[in-house]
Coordinates of C-alpha atoms in Angstrom, one line a residue:
Chain A
X7 CA 78.4 17.5 63.5
X8 CA 78.0 19.1 66.4
X9 CA 77.7 23.1 65.6
X10 CA 77.9 24.1 69.5
X11 CA 81.4 21.9 69.8
X12 CA 82.7 23.6 67.4
X13 CA 82.2 27.5 69.0
X14 CA 83.4 25.6 72.2
X15 CA 87.0 24.7 69.7
X16 CA 87.3 28.1 68.8
X17 CA 85.8 30.3 71.8
X18 CA 89.4 28.4 73.1
X19 CA 91.7 30.1 70.8
X20 CA 89.6 32.8 70.6
X21 CA 87.5 33.4 74.0
X22 CA 86.2 36.9 71.6
X23 CA 85.3 34.5 69.3
X24 CA 81.2 35.3 70.3
X25 CA 81.5 39.1 70.6
X26 CA 82.8 39.3 67.5
X27 CA 80.4 37.2 65.8
X28 CA 77.5 39.1 67.1
X29 CA 77.6 41.7 71.1
X30 CA 74.9 40.7 72.1
X31 CA 75.3 36.5 70.6
X32 CA 72.1 37.8 68.4
X33 CA 73.5 35.4 65.3
X34 CA 73.9 32.0 68.0
X35 CA 69.9 32.3 69.2
X36 CA 69.9 33.4 66.2
X37 CA 71.6 29.9 65.3
X38 CA 69.2 27.7 67.9
X39 CA 66.3 28.9 67.1
X40 CA 66.5 28.0 62.8
X41 CA 68.7 25.0 63.7
X42 CA 65.0 22.8 64.5
X43 CA 63.7 23.4 61.3
X44 CA 67.5 23.6 59.0
X45 CA 68.4 21.1 57.0
X46 CA 72.2 19.6 58.3
X47 CA 73.1 19.7 55.2
X48 CA 72.1 23.7 55.5
X49 CA 74.9 23.9 58.3
X50 CA 77.7 24.4 56.8
X51 CA 76.6 27.8 54.9
X52 CA 75.1 28.8 58.1
X53 CA 78.4 27.7 59.6
X54 CA 79.8 30.8 56.3
X55 CA 78.4 33.2 57.3
X56 CA 79.5 33.1 60.6
X57 CA 82.3 33.0 60.1
X58 CA 82.5 36.2 57.6
X59 CA 81.0 37.8 60.5
X60 CA 83.8 37.2 62.8
X61 CA 86.8 37.3 60.7
X62 CA 86.1 39.2 57.2
X63 CA 86.9 36.4 54.8
X64 CA 84.2 33.1 53.7
X65 CA 84.7 29.7 53.1
X66 CA 86.7 28.4 50.0
X67 CA 85.3 31.0 46.4
X68 CA 85.3 33.9 47.8
X69 CA 87.1 35.7 45.0
X70 CA 86.7 39.4 45.9
X71 CA 87.4 39.0 49.3
X72 CA 91.1 37.3 49.0
X73 CA 91.3 39.6 46.5
X74 CA 91.1 42.2 48.4
X75 CA 92.8 41.4 50.9
X76 CA 95.5 40.8 48.9
X77 CA 95.2 44.1 48.0
X78 CA 94.8 46.5 51.1
X79 CA 98.5 44.1 52.1
X80 CA 100.0 45.7 48.5
X81 CA 98.5 48.9 48.8
X82 CA 101.0 48.7 52.0
X83 CA 104.0 47.2 51.2
X84 CA 103.5 49.4 47.6
X85 CA 103.5 52.3 50.7
X86 CA 106.3 51.8 52.0
X87 CA 109.1 51.1 49.6
X88 CA 107.6 53.7 47.9
X89 CA 107.8 55.9 51.1
X90 CA 111.4 54.7 51.6
X91 CA 112.2 55.3 47.4
X92 CA 111.0 59.5 48.3
X93 CA 113.2 59.5 52.1
X94 CA 116.8 60.8 50.2
X95 CA 119.3 59.1 52.3
X96 CA 117.6 56.1 53.6
X97 CA 118.8 53.4 50.2
X98 CA 122.4 53.1 49.8
X99 CA 123.5 53.9 46.5
X100 CA 124.0 50.2 46.4
X101 CA 120.4 49.2 46.7
X102 CA 119.0 51.5 46.1
X103 CA 118.1 49.8 42.4
X104 CA 116.6 47.2 44.4
X105 CA 114.6 48.8 46.7
X106 CA 113.2 50.7 43.3
X107 CA 113.5 46.6 41.8
X108 CA 111.6 46.5 44.4
X109 CA 108.4 50.0 44.9
X110 CA 108.3 48.6 41.3
X111 CA 107.0 45.1 41.5
X112 CA 104.5 46.3 44.8
X113 CA 103.3 49.4 42.6
X114 CA 102.1 46.8 39.6
X115 CA 101.0 43.7 41.8
X116 CA 98.8 47.2 43.1
X117 CA 97.7 48.2 39.8
X118 CA 96.9 44.5 38.3
X119 CA 95.2 43.4 41.3
X120 CA 92.1 46.6 41.3
X121 CA 92.2 45.9 37.7
X122 CA 91.2 42.3 38.3
X123 CA 88.3 43.6 40.6
X124 CA 87.2 46.8 39.0
X125 CA 84.6 48.3 41.2
X126 CA 84.8 46.0 44.1
X127 CA 88.1 47.4 44.7
X128 CA 88.5 48.5 47.8
X129 CA 89.8 52.8 47.6
X130 CA 93.4 53.0 49.1
X131 CA 92.1 56.2 50.8
X132 CA 89.5 54.0 52.8
X133 CA 93.3 52.9 54.7
X134 CA 94.9 53.8 57.4
X135 CA 94.4 58.1 58.3
X136 CA 92.9 58.5 54.2
X137 CA 95.4 56.6 52.8
X138 CA 97.9 57.1 55.2
X139 CA 99.8 55.0 56.8
X140 CA 101.3 54.8 59.8
X141 CA 105.5 53.3 59.9
X142 CA 105.5 53.7 63.4
X143 CA 103.1 51.2 64.1
X144 CA 101.6 52.6 66.7
X145 CA 104.6 54.1 68.4
X146 CA 106.1 50.3 68.4
X147 CA 108.6 50.6 66.5
X148 CA 111.0 54.1 66.0
X149 CA 110.5 56.5 63.2
X150 CA 113.0 55.2 61.0
X151 CA 111.4 57.4 58.1
X152 CA 112.0 60.9 59.9
X153 CA 115.8 59.7 61.7
X154 CA 117.2 57.2 58.3
X155 CA 117.4 54.2 60.1
X156 CA 118.2 51.6 57.2
X157 CA 119.3 48.6 60.0
X158 CA 115.4 49.2 60.9
X159 CA 113.6 49.5 57.8
X160 CA 115.1 46.7 56.3
X161 CA 114.3 44.7 60.1
X162 CA 110.7 45.6 58.4
X163 CA 111.0 45.3 55.2
X164 CA 112.7 41.4 55.9
X165 CA 109.1 41.4 58.1
X166 CA 106.9 42.7 55.6
X167 CA 107.7 40.9 52.6
X168 CA 108.1 37.0 54.6
X169 CA 104.6 38.1 56.1
X170 CA 103.6 38.3 52.3
X171 CA 104.4 35.5 51.6
X172 CA 102.4 33.6 54.5
X173 CA 99.6 35.9 53.8
X174 CA 98.7 34.4 50.4
X175 CA 100.1 30.5 50.8
X176 CA 97.5 30.8 53.2
X177 CA 95.1 32.4 50.8
X178 CA 95.7 30.1 48.0
X179 CA 93.2 27.1 49.2
X180 CA 90.2 30.3 49.2
X181 CA 90.5 30.2 45.3
X182 CA 91.3 26.1 45.1
X183 CA 91.0 25.2 41.3
X184 CA 90.6 28.9 39.9
X185 CA 92.7 29.1 37.0
X186 CA 92.9 32.2 36.4
X187 CA 92.8 34.4 40.3
X188 CA 95.4 31.0 41.9
X189 CA 97.9 31.6 38.8
X190 CA 98.7 34.7 39.9
X191 CA 98.3 34.9 43.0
X192 CA 100.6 32.2 42.8
X193 CA 103.2 34.2 40.1
X194 CA 103.0 37.0 42.6
X195 CA 104.0 34.5 45.8
X196 CA 107.1 33.4 44.6
X197 CA 108.1 36.8 43.9
X198 CA 107.6 37.8 47.6
X199 CA 109.6 35.6 48.2
X200 CA 112.3 36.3 46.0
X201 CA 112.3 39.8 47.8
X202 CA 112.2 38.3 50.6
X203 CA 115.2 36.2 50.5
X204 CA 117.1 39.2 48.3
X205 CA 116.1 41.8 51.6
X206 CA 117.5 39.2 53.7
X207 CA 120.6 38.9 51.4
X208 CA 121.0 42.6 51.8
X209 CA 120.5 41.7 56.2
X210 CA 123.4 39.8 55.1
X211 CA 125.5 41.0 53.3
X212 CA 124.7 44.5 56.2
X213 CA 126.3 43.0 58.9
X214 CA 128.9 41.1 57.5
X215 CA 127.0 38.2 58.9
X216 CA 126.0 34.6 58.3
X217 CA 122.5 35.2 58.8
X218 CA 120.0 36.0 58.8
X219 CA 119.7 33.4 55.7
X220 CA 118.0 33.6 52.9
X221 CA 115.1 31.1 54.2
X222 CA 113.9 31.2 57.8
X223 CA 115.5 28.3 59.5
X224 CA 113.0 28.6 62.7
X225 CA 110.4 30.4 64.5
X226 CA 111.9 34.1 64.0
X227 CA 115.5 34.2 63.3
X228 CA 114.5 37.8 61.9
X229 CA 117.1 38.8 65.4
X230 CA 114.5 40.8 66.5
X231 CA 112.3 39.7 69.2
X232 CA 109.0 42.2 68.2
X233 CA 108.2 40.5 65.3
X234 CA 108.0 36.9 66.5
X235 CA 104.9 37.0 66.0
X236 CA 105.2 37.2 62.3
X237 CA 107.5 33.8 62.4
X238 CA 105.2 31.8 64.5
X239 CA 104.6 27.9 63.5
X240 CA 108.1 28.9 60.7
X241 CA 109.2 25.8 62.9
X242 CA 106.3 23.5 62.4
X243 CA 107.7 20.2 60.7
X244 CA 104.8 18.5 60.3
X245 CA 103.7 18.1 56.3
X246 CA 101.0 16.3 55.2
X247 CA 100.6 14.0 58.4
X248 CA 105.2 13.3 57.8
X249 CA 107.6 14.1 60.4
X250 CA 110.4 15.2 58.1
X251 CA 112.3 15.1 61.8
X252 CA 111.8 12.1 61.3
X253 CA 113.2 11.4 57.5
X254 CA 116.9 10.2 57.3
X255 CA 118.1 12.1 54.8
X256 CA 120.1 9.9 51.9
X257 CA 123.1 11.3 51.5
X258 CA 124.0 11.8 55.1
X259 CA 122.9 9.0 56.2
X260 CA 121.7 10.7 59.5
X261 CA 118.4 12.7 60.1
X262 CA 117.5 16.0 58.5
X263 CA 119.0 19.0 60.3
X264 CA 115.9 20.6 62.2
X265 CA 116.5 23.5 60.9
X266 CA 116.7 22.0 57.2
X267 CA 113.3 20.9 58.7
X268 CA 111.8 24.3 58.8
X269 CA 113.5 25.6 56.2
X270 CA 112.7 23.2 53.7
X271 CA 109.1 24.9 54.1
X272 CA 107.0 27.9 54.2
X273 CA 104.7 28.2 56.2
X274 CA 101.2 30.2 55.9
X275 CA 99.4 32.9 58.3
X276 CA 95.4 33.0 58.1
X277 CA 93.3 36.4 57.0
X278 CA 92.8 35.8 61.1
X279 CA 96.9 36.0 61.6
X280 CA 98.3 38.8 59.5
X281 CA 95.3 41.5 60.0
X282 CA 96.4 42.0 63.6
X283 CA 99.9 41.8 62.4
X284 CA 99.9 44.6 60.0
X285 CA 96.6 46.5 62.0
X286 CA 98.9 48.6 63.8
X287 CA 99.8 50.1 59.7
X288 CA 96.1 51.1 59.1
X289 CA 95.9 48.4 57.3
X290 CA 92.0 48.0 57.6
Chain B
X8 CA 93.0 6.7 65.1
X9 CA 96.2 6.3 65.2
X10 CA 98.9 8.7 66.2
X11 CA 99.5 10.4 62.9
X12 CA 102.7 11.3 64.6
X13 CA 104.3 8.5 65.6
X14 CA 108.1 9.4 64.4
X15 CA 108.8 5.3 63.0
X16 CA 106.0 5.7 60.8
X17 CA 107.3 7.6 58.9
X18 CA 110.8 6.0 58.5
X19 CA 111.8 6.1 54.2
X20 CA 111.6 2.8 53.7
X21 CA 114.5 2.2 50.9
X22 CA 112.1 0.1 48.8
X23 CA 110.4 2.7 45.9
X24 CA 107.4 1.5 48.2
X25 CA 107.5 2.9 51.4
X26 CA 104.8 1.6 53.7
X27 CA 100.9 1.5 53.9
X28 CA 101.3 3.3 56.4
X29 CA 102.5 6.8 55.4
X30 CA 99.9 6.8 52.3
X31 CA 97.6 6.9 54.9
X32 CA 98.4 8.6 57.4
X33 CA 98.8 11.0 54.8
X34 CA 95.0 10.6 53.3
X35 CA 93.4 10.8 56.6
X36 CA 95.5 13.6 57.1
X37 CA 94.2 15.0 54.5
X38 CA 91.3 14.9 54.8
X39 CA 90.4 13.1 51.5
X40 CA 87.1 11.6 51.7
X41 CA 86.2 7.9 51.1
X42 CA 86.0 8.7 47.0
X43 CA 88.7 10.6 46.2
X44 CA 90.7 7.3 48.2
X45 CA 89.4 5.2 45.7
X46 CA 90.6 7.5 43.2
X47 CA 94.1 7.0 44.4
X48 CA 94.2 3.2 45.4
X49 CA 92.7 3.0 41.7
X50 CA 95.7 5.6 40.2
X51 CA 98.0 4.1 42.3
X52 CA 96.7 1.0 40.5
X53 CA 98.6 2.3 37.2
X54 CA 101.3 1.3 35.4
X55 CA 103.6 4.5 35.6
X56 CA 105.9 2.8 32.7
X57 CA 105.0 2.1 29.2
X58 CA 108.5 0.6 28.6
X59 CA 112.1 0.1 30.6
X60 CA 112.9 4.1 30.2
X61 CA 108.6 6.5 30.1
X62 CA 108.3 7.3 33.0
X63 CA 104.5 9.1 33.1
X64 CA 103.7 11.5 36.4
X65 CA 100.3 10.2 36.1
X66 CA 96.3 12.8 36.5
X67 CA 94.6 14.1 39.5
X68 CA 96.8 16.1 41.8
X69 CA 99.2 12.6 42.4
X70 CA 100.1 13.2 38.6
X71 CA 100.8 17.4 39.7
X72 CA 102.4 15.5 43.4
X73 CA 104.1 13.6 41.1
X74 CA 105.4 16.4 38.8
X75 CA 106.4 17.7 41.7
X76 CA 108.5 14.5 43.0
X77 CA 110.6 14.0 39.5
X78 CA 111.4 17.5 39.9
X79 CA 113.1 17.8 43.3
X80 CA 114.4 13.9 42.0
X81 CA 115.9 16.4 39.2
X82 CA 117.3 19.5 42.0
X83 CA 118.7 17.4 44.9
X84 CA 120.6 14.3 42.5
X85 CA 122.0 18.0 41.6
X86 CA 123.6 20.1 44.6
X87 CA 124.4 16.7 46.1
X88 CA 126.7 16.6 42.7
X89 CA 127.4 19.9 43.5
X90 CA 128.5 19.6 47.0
X91 CA 130.2 16.4 46.2
X92 CA 132.5 18.4 43.4
X93 CA 132.4 22.0 44.5
X94 CA 133.4 23.6 41.9
X95 CA 136.9 25.6 41.9
X96 CA 137.4 28.9 44.3
X97 CA 134.2 28.0 46.7
X98 CA 134.2 30.3 49.7
X99 CA 133.1 28.7 52.7
X100 CA 130.2 30.4 52.3
X101 CA 129.0 29.5 49.4
X102 CA 129.2 26.2 50.4
X103 CA 127.5 26.1 53.1
X104 CA 125.0 27.4 51.1
X105 CA 124.8 25.0 49.0
X106 CA 124.6 22.3 51.3
X107 CA 121.9 24.1 52.5
X108 CA 120.4 24.0 49.7
X109 CA 120.6 20.3 49.3
X110 CA 119.2 19.7 51.8
X111 CA 116.5 21.3 51.2
X112 CA 115.8 20.0 47.5
X113 CA 116.7 16.4 49.4
X114 CA 113.8 16.8 52.3
X115 CA 111.9 18.2 49.2
X116 CA 112.3 14.8 47.9
X117 CA 111.4 13.4 50.8
X118 CA 109.1 14.0 51.8
X119 CA 107.7 14.0 48.4
X120 CA 108.1 10.0 47.6
X121 CA 107.0 10.1 51.9
X122 CA 103.5 10.1 51.0
X123 CA 103.5 9.3 47.1
X124 CA 103.9 6.3 49.6
X125 CA 104.0 3.4 46.6
X126 CA 101.6 6.3 44.3
X127 CA 105.5 7.4 43.6
X128 CA 107.0 7.3 40.7
X129 CA 110.5 5.4 40.3
X130 CA 113.3 7.1 40.8
X131 CA 114.2 8.8 37.7
X132 CA 118.0 8.4 36.2
X133 CA 119.7 11.8 35.4
X134 CA 122.7 13.0 32.9
X135 CA 123.8 16.1 33.9
X136 CA 127.1 15.8 31.3
X137 CA 125.9 19.4 30.3
X138 CA 126.8 20.8 33.5
X139 CA 130.3 21.6 34.1
X140 CA 130.9 20.8 37.9
X141 CA 134.7 22.4 38.0
X142 CA 133.2 25.8 37.1
X143 CA 131.4 27.9 39.2
X144 CA 129.8 30.8 36.3
X145 CA 128.1 26.4 34.3
X146 CA 127.0 25.7 38.1
X147 CA 125.3 28.6 39.3
X148 CA 124.1 29.3 35.4
X149 CA 122.0 25.4 36.0
X150 CA 121.4 26.8 39.4
X151 CA 119.4 29.4 38.3
X152 CA 117.6 26.7 35.0
X153 CA 117.0 24.7 37.9
X154 CA 114.8 26.7 40.6
X155 CA 113.8 29.3 37.8
X156 CA 112.0 26.3 36.2
X157 CA 110.4 24.7 39.6
X158 CA 109.4 28.5 40.7
X159 CA 107.4 28.4 37.1
X160 CA 106.4 24.6 37.4
X161 CA 104.8 24.6 40.7
X162 CA 103.3 28.4 39.2
X163 CA 101.2 27.0 36.4
X164 CA 100.5 23.6 38.4
X165 CA 98.5 25.1 41.2
X166 CA 95.4 25.6 39.7
X167 CA 95.6 20.8 38.5
X168 CA 95.3 20.7 42.2
X169 CA 92.3 20.0 44.2
X170 CA 92.7 18.9 47.4
X171 CA 94.0 22.0 49.3
X172 CA 96.5 20.1 52.3
X173 CA 98.2 19.4 48.6
X174 CA 98.3 22.6 46.9
X175 CA 98.8 23.9 50.8
X176 CA 101.7 21.3 50.7
X177 CA 103.0 22.6 46.8
X178 CA 103.2 26.4 48.5
X179 CA 105.1 25.6 51.2
X180 CA 107.4 24.8 49.0
X181 CA 107.5 26.9 45.5
X182 CA 108.2 29.8 48.9
X183 CA 111.5 28.1 49.4
X184 CA 112.4 28.0 45.3
X185 CA 111.5 30.7 45.1
X186 CA 114.3 32.1 47.9
X187 CA 116.4 30.2 46.1
X188 CA 115.9 31.0 42.8
X189 CA 116.4 34.5 43.7
X190 CA 120.0 34.1 46.2
X191 CA 121.4 32.0 42.9
X192 CA 120.3 34.4 41.2
X193 CA 122.3 37.4 43.2
X194 CA 125.1 35.3 43.5
X195 CA 125.6 35.0 39.6
X196 CA 124.3 39.2 39.3
X197 CA 124.3 40.7 41.9
X198 CA 120.5 42.2 41.9
X199 CA 118.4 40.2 40.0
X200 CA 116.7 38.6 41.9
X201 CA 113.5 39.2 40.6
X202 CA 114.9 41.4 36.9
X203 CA 112.6 40.6 33.9
X204 CA 114.1 37.8 33.1
X205 CA 111.3 36.4 35.6
X206 CA 108.7 39.0 36.1
X207 CA 108.9 39.6 32.0
X208 CA 105.6 41.6 32.1
X209 CA 106.8 44.1 34.6
X210 CA 102.9 46.5 34.3
X211 CA 101.7 43.1 37.0
X212 CA 104.7 42.2 39.1
X213 CA 103.7 38.7 37.7
X214 CA 106.7 36.1 38.1
X215 CA 106.4 32.8 35.3
X216 CA 104.8 30.6 35.8
X217 CA 104.8 27.8 33.0
X218 CA 102.0 23.6 32.1
X219 CA 103.9 20.6 32.2
X220 CA 104.4 20.1 28.8
X221 CA 106.4 23.6 29.0
X222 CA 108.6 22.4 31.5
X223 CA 109.4 19.0 31.0
X224 CA 111.7 19.9 28.0
X225 CA 113.4 21.7 29.3
X226 CA 114.7 19.8 32.5
X227 CA 114.0 16.2 30.0
X228 CA 117.9 17.5 28.5
X229 CA 119.1 16.4 32.0
X230 CA 117.2 13.2 32.7
X231 CA 118.4 9.9 30.8
X232 CA 114.4 9.0 31.7
X233 CA 111.6 9.6 29.0
X234 CA 109.4 12.0 32.2
X235 CA 106.2 12.5 30.4
X236 CA 102.9 14.0 31.6
X237 CA 100.5 13.0 29.5
X238 CA 97.9 12.7 31.7
X239 CA 98.3 16.1 33.4
X240 CA 96.6 19.3 31.0

């Protein structure tokens, strides 16, 4: 194990990595100075501390870190749907019940996560500006609440739900083996996937077309290029070392379609990937 | 180091024991150490058949993956039949959706079979006599049961998994099952995608999870094989 080659590798994909872990690179200097004195066995812990500093998250077992990350995303989603329900004229009557259901779930997820975290829970007011979000994501989106632009609202909802699914999926390894916490996270994860499926169905019906499907096809099937980053990697076909695009469908006698290969597996996003997607709204 | 992406090494074999390469590649990718590999080899030697008609999924991570493989076998066989003999009045949009769902489930089955390699349980016998494939309501009710049960099974077995790659794979599949479940539910009764029959406690907003011992009796009616998970918690 060569920690310096690892850091070099990270720098190739994240040029600011060294600045991220320490503006003056003290962390690296410190590792160098005490590196010769620590046993090799201690290095994983030293690395863990580095990554926590860099990405605000430790490795396996940081239950509170994982749950607080989830809570921040649920605060965002709950506020998003609460704002929508408090904007008369935005949601058509036919879809009101669905968004009441979804909002109730997101608010319940907030309450549940706060109860689990207790005093360790981050506060809602720590997010955005004193708890108020910027729904235009720093001006990159139109002010769909003010103009009652349901189409744009649905695209944002679509992206929030799919991204939530990806974020929970990415956190699962950090709480592996924890029966209570992992099971709860999985039980939230699948609810977000149900929401995503339904919002995609609303969009499909609204457009009287065949897209978007209720499942994710390839990388960004939302028809909105501005949220491509939320779908980065969804076109992956390598699963656990198996190239699923090479498998034969016994029903047809041919390989599975490219669409089926990507639709059948939802892909995770890491904390470091999710944060830049939600920071413009005010998630901290 | 072998090239893990050579496609021809992953073509599913007709026999129930895919090539050794598939299993080795999967383990290598998963980063399994010598101890884990030893455990898997040991479990591979274990008999899955206790008698002619009983299949036990096994123990540990392989047990959970075989449990998933068993459920995917059932779903794949069901949707294959749905598409082969469409119910009367199936719309073109519904046929397209059911064909897509069939392909997802068949792919889950073929993927798990390839990933498990020699550790895979055999093909299970299915009995869909309780489903009227000519009737839309009967098919949709069965589809809803399969999808909701599948979601609850993955949710309830996740914590048993000790390898993070396997857990990640289960996570990649379960959210697709949840998307199916919501889609089917909306076909039956629009807006029932996540109603109180699955999100039972409105104060937590959590989906349903079930233990293997709760799932197996639900699916037993559709199986001629006696499927057990006696070594899973």
